[in-house]
């Protein structure tokens, strides 16, 4: 199914690492855009990273150099490797997918399909 399903969240101490996974059949489409977002209760949802089938990758400034988005097309899975985690990274993380062609894959894109989220908690 196109709707993403996330896994891999958990609790970690500051400086630690986690890898989130997201499986979606959106990755079987010739054009797809996959994204990771996060949200803290009471705050606006923040785009974290995106990866398009055209190879375009974008990161939020707050995670550049610490987070890496990658894909395994054979497994229909997109990953978010999170290193050097900080308490400020604590949030519910969501995976999103979109299939509209001719629209650039970037952090400002509107995504159609959303997962249920996975919680990441970083303690100091």
N, CA, C and O of each residue as an XYZ file, in Angstrom:
496
protein
N       0.838     -1.181      0.000
C       0.000      0.000      0.000
C       0.875      1.233      0.000
O       2.007      1.209      0.484
N       0.343      2.309     -0.546
C       1.135      3.531     -0.657
C       1.329      4.188      0.694
O       2.382      4.768      0.960
N       0.318      4.101      1.554
C       0.450      4.749      2.865
C       1.676      4.204      3.583
O       1.820      2.995      3.763
N       2.554      5.112      3.990
C       3.797      4.677      4.632
C       3.559      4.078      6.012
O       2.597      4.416      6.701
N       4.453      3.187      6.392
C       4.455      2.609      7.726
C       5.851      2.768      8.307
O       6.823      2.233      7.775
N       5.939      3.518      9.415
C       7.233      3.799     10.032
C       7.552      2.800     11.141
O       6.667      2.165     11.714
N       8.829      2.688     11.417
C       9.300      1.905     12.558
C      10.683      2.415     12.954
O      11.326      3.152     12.205
N      11.124      2.013     14.135
C      12.492      2.319     14.542
C      12.647      3.401     15.584
O      13.763      3.681     16.022
N      11.549      4.018     15.994
C      11.665      5.042     17.019
C      12.032      4.430     18.359
O      12.052      3.210     18.522
N      12.320      5.296     19.306
C      12.674      4.827     20.640
C      13.282      5.922     21.464
O      13.205      7.101     21.118
N      13.896      5.518     22.571
C      14.532      6.468     23.477
C      16.039      6.282     23.432
O      16.541      5.159     23.382
N      16.746      7.394     23.449
C      18.201      7.355     23.371
C      18.753      8.553     24.128
O      18.081      9.572     24.278
N      19.984      8.417     24.601
C      20.623      9.553     25.265
C      21.228     10.489     24.229
O      21.522     10.095     23.100
N      21.403     11.725     24.639
C      22.004     12.726     23.764
C      23.364     12.224     23.263
O      24.160     11.664     24.017
N      23.598     12.442     21.972
C      24.814     11.966     21.344
C      24.665     10.604     20.696
O      25.541     10.167     19.950
N      23.567      9.937     20.977
C      23.334      8.618     20.425
C      22.754      8.660     19.019
O      22.616      9.720     18.409
N      22.417      7.465     18.522
C      21.916      7.325     17.156
C      20.670      6.449     17.125
O      20.465      5.582     17.974
N      19.857      6.708     16.125
C      18.700      5.873     15.832
C      18.529      5.826     14.322
O      18.918      6.755     13.615
N      17.948      4.744     13.837
C      17.603      4.676     12.426
C      16.121      4.379     12.298
O      15.626      3.365     12.789
N      15.428      5.279     11.631
C      14.010      5.094     11.346
C      13.857      4.444      9.975
O      14.644      4.689      9.061
N      12.834      3.616      9.853
C      12.530      2.966      8.590
C      11.097      3.272      8.190
O      10.228      3.477      9.038
N      10.867      3.300      6.898
C       9.529      3.585      6.384
C       9.335      2.762      5.118
O      10.089      2.899      4.154
N       8.326      1.914      5.130
C       8.041      1.094      3.959
C       6.795      1.623      3.268
O       5.794      1.937      3.912
N       6.872      1.716      1.958
C       5.746      2.239      1.185
C       5.863      1.769     -0.251
O       6.947      1.773     -0.836
N       4.730      1.362     -0.812
C       4.748      0.961     -2.211
C       4.880      2.157     -3.142
O       5.006      1.987     -4.355
N       4.853      3.356     -2.590
C       5.102      4.558     -3.402
C       6.445      4.459     -4.104
O       6.647      5.037     -5.172
N       7.363      3.717     -3.490
C       8.704      3.624     -4.061
C       8.756      2.725     -5.291
O       9.794      2.636     -5.947
N       7.656      2.061     -5.609
C       7.617      1.257     -6.824
C       7.176      2.079     -8.028
O       7.231      1.609     -9.164
N       6.736      3.309     -7.770
C       6.291      4.164     -8.859
C       7.494      4.842     -9.515
O       8.504      5.112     -8.865
N       7.366      5.109    -10.801
C       8.497      5.675    -11.533
C       8.867      7.058    -11.014
O      10.040      7.430    -11.005
N       7.877      7.808    -10.586
C       8.175      9.059     -9.923
C       7.624      9.008     -8.502
O       6.445      8.716     -8.300
N       8.455      9.283     -7.540
C       7.991      9.360     -6.164
C       8.869     10.330     -5.395
O      10.027     10.569     -5.738
N       8.293     10.866     -4.369
C       9.013     11.748     -3.459
C       8.713     11.271     -2.045
O       7.551     11.181     -1.649
N       9.746     10.969     -1.293
C       9.591     10.491      0.078
C      10.157     11.533      1.037
O      11.189     12.149      0.770
N       9.472     11.716      2.142
C       9.931     12.730      3.090
C       9.787     12.275      4.528
O       8.963     11.420      4.855
N      10.610     12.870      5.379
C      10.508     12.678      6.823
C      10.172     14.021      7.462
O      10.757     15.051      7.130
N       9.223     13.984      8.380
C       8.791     15.171      9.105
C       8.792     14.855     10.594
O       8.833     13.691     10.991
N       8.746     15.892     11.407
C       8.625     15.685     12.839
C       7.752     16.761     13.445
O       7.629     17.866     12.915
N       7.148     16.412     14.568
C       6.259     17.360     15.223
C       6.273     17.140     16.722
O       6.217     16.013     17.215
N       6.348     18.249     17.423
C       6.243     18.270     18.878
C       4.867     18.806     19.221
O       4.412     19.755     18.583
N       4.193     18.239     20.198
C       2.863     18.740     20.554
C       2.853     20.248     20.781
O       3.683     20.789     21.512
N       1.901     20.909     20.143
C       1.775     22.350     20.298
C       2.640     23.165     19.357
O       2.592     24.395     19.360
N       3.426     22.476     18.557
C       4.296     23.180     17.614
C       3.974     22.757     16.179
O       3.342     21.728     15.940
N       4.422     23.571     15.247
C       4.192     23.313     13.837
C       5.036     22.133     13.371
O       6.165     21.942     13.823
N       4.477     21.353     12.468
C       5.231     20.241     11.899
C       6.427     20.767     11.113
O       6.325     21.766     10.402
N       7.552     20.089     11.248
C       8.795     20.513     10.619
C       9.252     19.462      9.598
O       9.296     18.269      9.899
N       9.586     19.916      8.409
C      10.165     19.017      7.415
C      11.618     18.746      7.782
O      12.360     19.667      8.122
N      12.018     17.485      7.714
C      13.359     17.099      8.130
C      14.230     16.749      6.926
O      15.344     17.256      6.795
N      13.728     15.890      6.055
C      14.520     15.451      4.906
C      13.585     14.931      3.830
O      12.483     14.461      4.116
N      14.042     15.023      2.583
C      13.265     14.489      1.475
C      14.206     13.855      0.461
O      15.374     14.228      0.344
N      13.660     12.885     -0.269
C      14.451     12.187     -1.278
C      13.547     11.825     -2.446
O      12.540     11.138     -2.276
N      13.917     12.296     -3.638
C      13.114     12.040     -4.810
C      13.672     10.919     -5.673
O      14.850     10.571     -5.581
N      12.812     10.362     -6.511
C      13.245      9.299     -7.418
C      14.217      9.834     -8.462
O      14.884      9.068     -9.157
N      14.290     11.173     -8.564
C      15.246     11.779     -9.494
C      16.607     11.975     -8.833
O      17.520     12.531     -9.444
N      16.749     11.520     -7.585
C      18.024     11.626     -6.895
C      18.184     12.876     -6.058
O      19.187     13.036     -5.363
N      17.204     13.767     -6.118
C      17.303     15.017     -5.371
C      17.065     14.742     -3.889
O      16.113     14.057     -3.517
N      17.948     15.289     -3.047
C      17.856     15.131     -1.597
C      17.933     16.500     -0.941
O      18.727     17.352     -1.341
N      17.093     16.701      0.076
C      17.109     17.964      0.813
C      17.056     17.678      2.302
O      16.463     16.693      2.743
N      17.695     18.572      3.081
C      17.686     18.463      4.536
C      17.343     19.811      5.147
O      17.675     20.861      4.597
N      16.679     19.766      6.283
C      16.493     20.969      7.068
C      17.847     21.377      7.652
O      18.683     20.526      7.955
N      18.050     22.669      7.804
C      19.325     23.162      8.338
C      19.610     22.571      9.718
O      20.766     22.340     10.074
N      18.564     22.331     10.483
C      18.733     21.855     11.854
C      19.294     20.441     11.942
O      19.766     20.033     13.002
N      19.251     19.691     10.849
C      19.717     18.299     10.890
C      20.874     18.031      9.933
O      21.423     16.929      9.925
N      21.248     19.008      9.137
C      22.334     18.805      8.176
C      23.609     18.365      8.880
O      24.007     18.935      9.897
N      24.234     17.347      8.323
C      25.464     16.825      8.904
C      25.240     15.800      9.996
O      26.186     15.140     10.425
N      23.994     15.653     10.456
C      23.690     14.689     11.510
C      22.745     13.597     11.025
O      22.864     12.442     11.434
N      21.814     13.957     10.163
C      20.819     13.007      9.662
C      21.125     12.675      8.204
O      21.621     13.515      7.453
N      20.821     11.439      7.817
C      20.990     11.001      6.436
C      19.759     10.229      5.991
O      19.328      9.285      6.653
N      19.201     10.641      4.861
C      18.076      9.923      4.276
C      18.614      9.022      3.173
O      19.465      9.432      2.384
N      18.114      7.798      3.124
C      18.560      6.860      2.098
C      17.404      5.931      1.738
O      16.392      5.870      2.437
N      17.576      5.217      0.640
C      16.505      4.347      0.167
C      17.053      2.976     -0.187
O      18.216      2.827     -0.560
N      16.192      1.984     -0.063
C      16.436      0.652     -0.602
C      15.210      0.333     -1.451
O      14.185     -0.109     -0.933
N      15.322      0.558     -2.747
C      14.163      0.401     -3.615
C      13.646     -1.036     -3.630
O      12.439     -1.263     -3.704
N      14.543     -1.990     -3.562
C      14.128     -3.391     -3.582
C      13.261     -3.736     -2.375
O      12.392     -4.604     -2.452
N      13.502     -3.058     -1.276
C      12.734     -3.298     -0.055
C      11.605     -2.280      0.112
O      10.865     -2.324      1.095
N      11.479     -1.379     -0.833
C      10.445     -0.332     -0.779
C      10.555      0.464      0.525
O       9.546      0.841      1.121
N      11.754      0.706      0.941
C      11.982      1.308      2.253
C      12.871      2.537      2.149
O      13.866      2.544      1.424
N      12.498      3.563      2.877
C      13.328      4.761      3.025
C      13.744      4.840      4.490
O      12.955      4.556      5.391
N      14.986      5.227      4.708
C      15.556      5.278      6.051
C      15.907      6.710      6.438
O      16.159      7.564      5.587
N      15.917      6.941      7.718
C      16.455      8.188      8.244
C      17.436      7.811      9.341
O      17.041      7.444     10.448
N      18.722      7.905      9.020
C      19.775      7.654      9.999
C      20.010      8.929     10.770
O      20.329      9.964     10.184
N      19.857      8.865     12.070
C      19.981     10.054     12.915
C      21.141      9.858     13.873
O      21.100      8.983     14.739
N      22.169     10.669     13.717
C      23.355     10.611     14.562
C      23.469     11.877     15.387
O      22.822     12.882     15.093
N      24.286     11.823     16.409
C      24.520     12.989     17.280
C      23.201     13.606     17.720
O      23.010     14.820     17.638
N      22.314     12.776     18.178
C      20.984     13.243     18.547
C      21.043     14.194     19.731
O      21.869     14.052     20.633
N      20.149     15.159     19.699
C      20.050     16.188     20.732
C      18.648     16.144     21.332
O      17.708     15.691     20.678
N      18.501     16.611     22.570
C      17.152     16.642     23.163
C      16.138     17.384     22.287
O      14.948     17.070     22.301
N      16.618     18.363     21.533
C      15.733     19.133     20.646
C      15.208     18.296     19.483
O      14.287     18.724     18.787
N      15.768     17.124     19.262
C      15.279     16.232     18.214
C      14.095     15.399     18.672
O      13.486     14.686     17.874
N      13.767     15.485     19.953
C      12.634     14.739     20.485
C      11.350     15.177     19.786
O      11.020     16.363     19.770
N      10.631     14.220     19.211
C       9.409     14.530     18.464
C       8.787     13.233     17.974
O       9.383     12.160     18.064
N       7.582     13.360     17.455
C       6.981     12.281     16.679
C       7.468     12.458     15.242
O       7.347     13.535     14.658
N       8.011     11.397     14.695
C       8.536     11.459     13.335
C       7.580     10.751     12.382
O       7.120      9.639     12.639
N       7.298     11.423     11.286
C       6.362     10.913     10.299
C       7.060     10.733      8.954
O       7.903     11.537      8.555
N       6.686      9.665      8.273
C       7.128      9.442      6.901
C       5.983      9.830      5.974
O       4.817      9.581      6.282
N       6.315     10.437      4.847
C       5.305     10.869      3.898
C       5.743     10.511      2.486
O       6.932     10.406      2.187
N       4.746     10.327      1.628
C       5.016      9.979      0.232
C       4.107     10.784     -0.689
O       2.984     11.150     -0.340
N       4.637     11.043     -1.874
C       3.827     11.723     -2.881
C       4.201     11.221     -4.254
O       5.352     10.857     -4.497
N       3.227     11.201     -5.160
C       3.443     10.615     -6.477
C       3.219     11.601     -7.616
O       3.313     11.216     -8.782
N       2.931     12.833     -7.318
C       2.651     13.791     -8.378
C       3.926     14.040     -9.178
O       4.955     14.411     -8.614
N       3.857     13.834    -10.498
C       5.035     14.103    -11.330
C       5.170     15.590    -11.633
O       4.261     16.380    -11.378
N       6.293     15.941    -12.166
C       6.560     17.300    -12.631
C       6.541     18.328    -11.509
O       6.462     19.530    -11.766
N       6.613     17.868    -10.285
C       6.711     18.760     -9.137
C       7.984     18.388     -8.401
O       8.180     17.219     -8.069
N       8.834     19.333     -8.144
C      10.105     19.040     -7.502
C       9.952     18.403     -6.147
O       9.036     18.735     -5.394
N      10.853     17.479     -5.831
C      10.848     16.832     -4.531
C      11.726     17.654     -3.597
O      12.948     17.674     -3.738
N      11.102     18.325     -2.653
C      11.852     19.138     -1.706
C      11.052     19.287     -0.427
O       9.951     18.748     -0.314
N      11.591     20.007      0.529
C      10.964     20.094      1.838
C       9.681     20.909      1.822
O       8.881     20.814      2.752
N       9.474     21.705      0.786
C       8.280     22.546      0.716
C       7.121     21.850     -0.001
O       6.016     22.387     -0.081
N       7.378     20.693     -0.503
C       6.366     19.975     -1.271
C       5.191     19.550     -0.396
O       5.353     19.289      0.796
N       4.016     19.484     -0.997
C       2.835     18.956     -0.318
C       2.780     17.451     -0.539
O       2.769     16.985     -1.679
N       2.745     16.696      0.551
C       2.721     15.247      0.479
C       1.302     14.731      0.657
O       0.513     15.294      1.415
N       0.989     13.654     -0.049
C      -0.368     13.119     -0.048
C      -0.579     12.021      0.988
O      -1.621     11.965      1.642
N       0.409     11.156      1.131
C       0.265      9.976      1.981
C       1.146     10.106      3.215
O       2.315     10.481      3.124
N       0.568      9.792      4.369
C       1.274      9.970      5.634
C       1.188      8.709      6.488
O       0.170      8.017      6.505
N       2.264      8.431      7.185
C       2.260      7.339      8.134
C       1.697      7.767      9.480
O       1.315      8.920      9.680
N       1.658      6.812     10.391
C       1.086      7.065     11.724
C       2.100      7.687     12.671
O       1.719      8.223     13.712
N       3.352      7.627     12.338
C       4.376      8.252     13.158
C       5.067      7.275     14.087
O       4.513      6.241     14.459
N       6.287      7.626     14.453
C       7.055      6.864     15.427
C       7.764      7.860     16.347
O       8.356      8.835     15.883
N       7.697      7.607     17.638
C       8.202      8.553     18.623
C       9.711      8.394     18.812
O      10.234      7.288     18.945
N      10.384      9.535     18.819
C      11.812      9.581     19.132
C      11.985     10.476     20.350
O      11.547     11.627     20.351
N      12.620      9.951     21.379
C      12.855     10.705     22.602
C      14.342     10.700     22.911
O      14.960      9.642     23.028
N      14.910     11.887     23.040
C      16.341     12.033     23.321
C      16.486     12.699     24.686
O      16.006     13.813     24.897
N      17.138     12.019     25.592
C      17.308     12.547     26.941
C      18.710     13.135     27.103
O      19.674     12.682     26.487
N      18.788     14.152     27.947
C      20.082     14.827     28.159
C      20.883     14.163     29.259
O      21.991     14.601     29.567
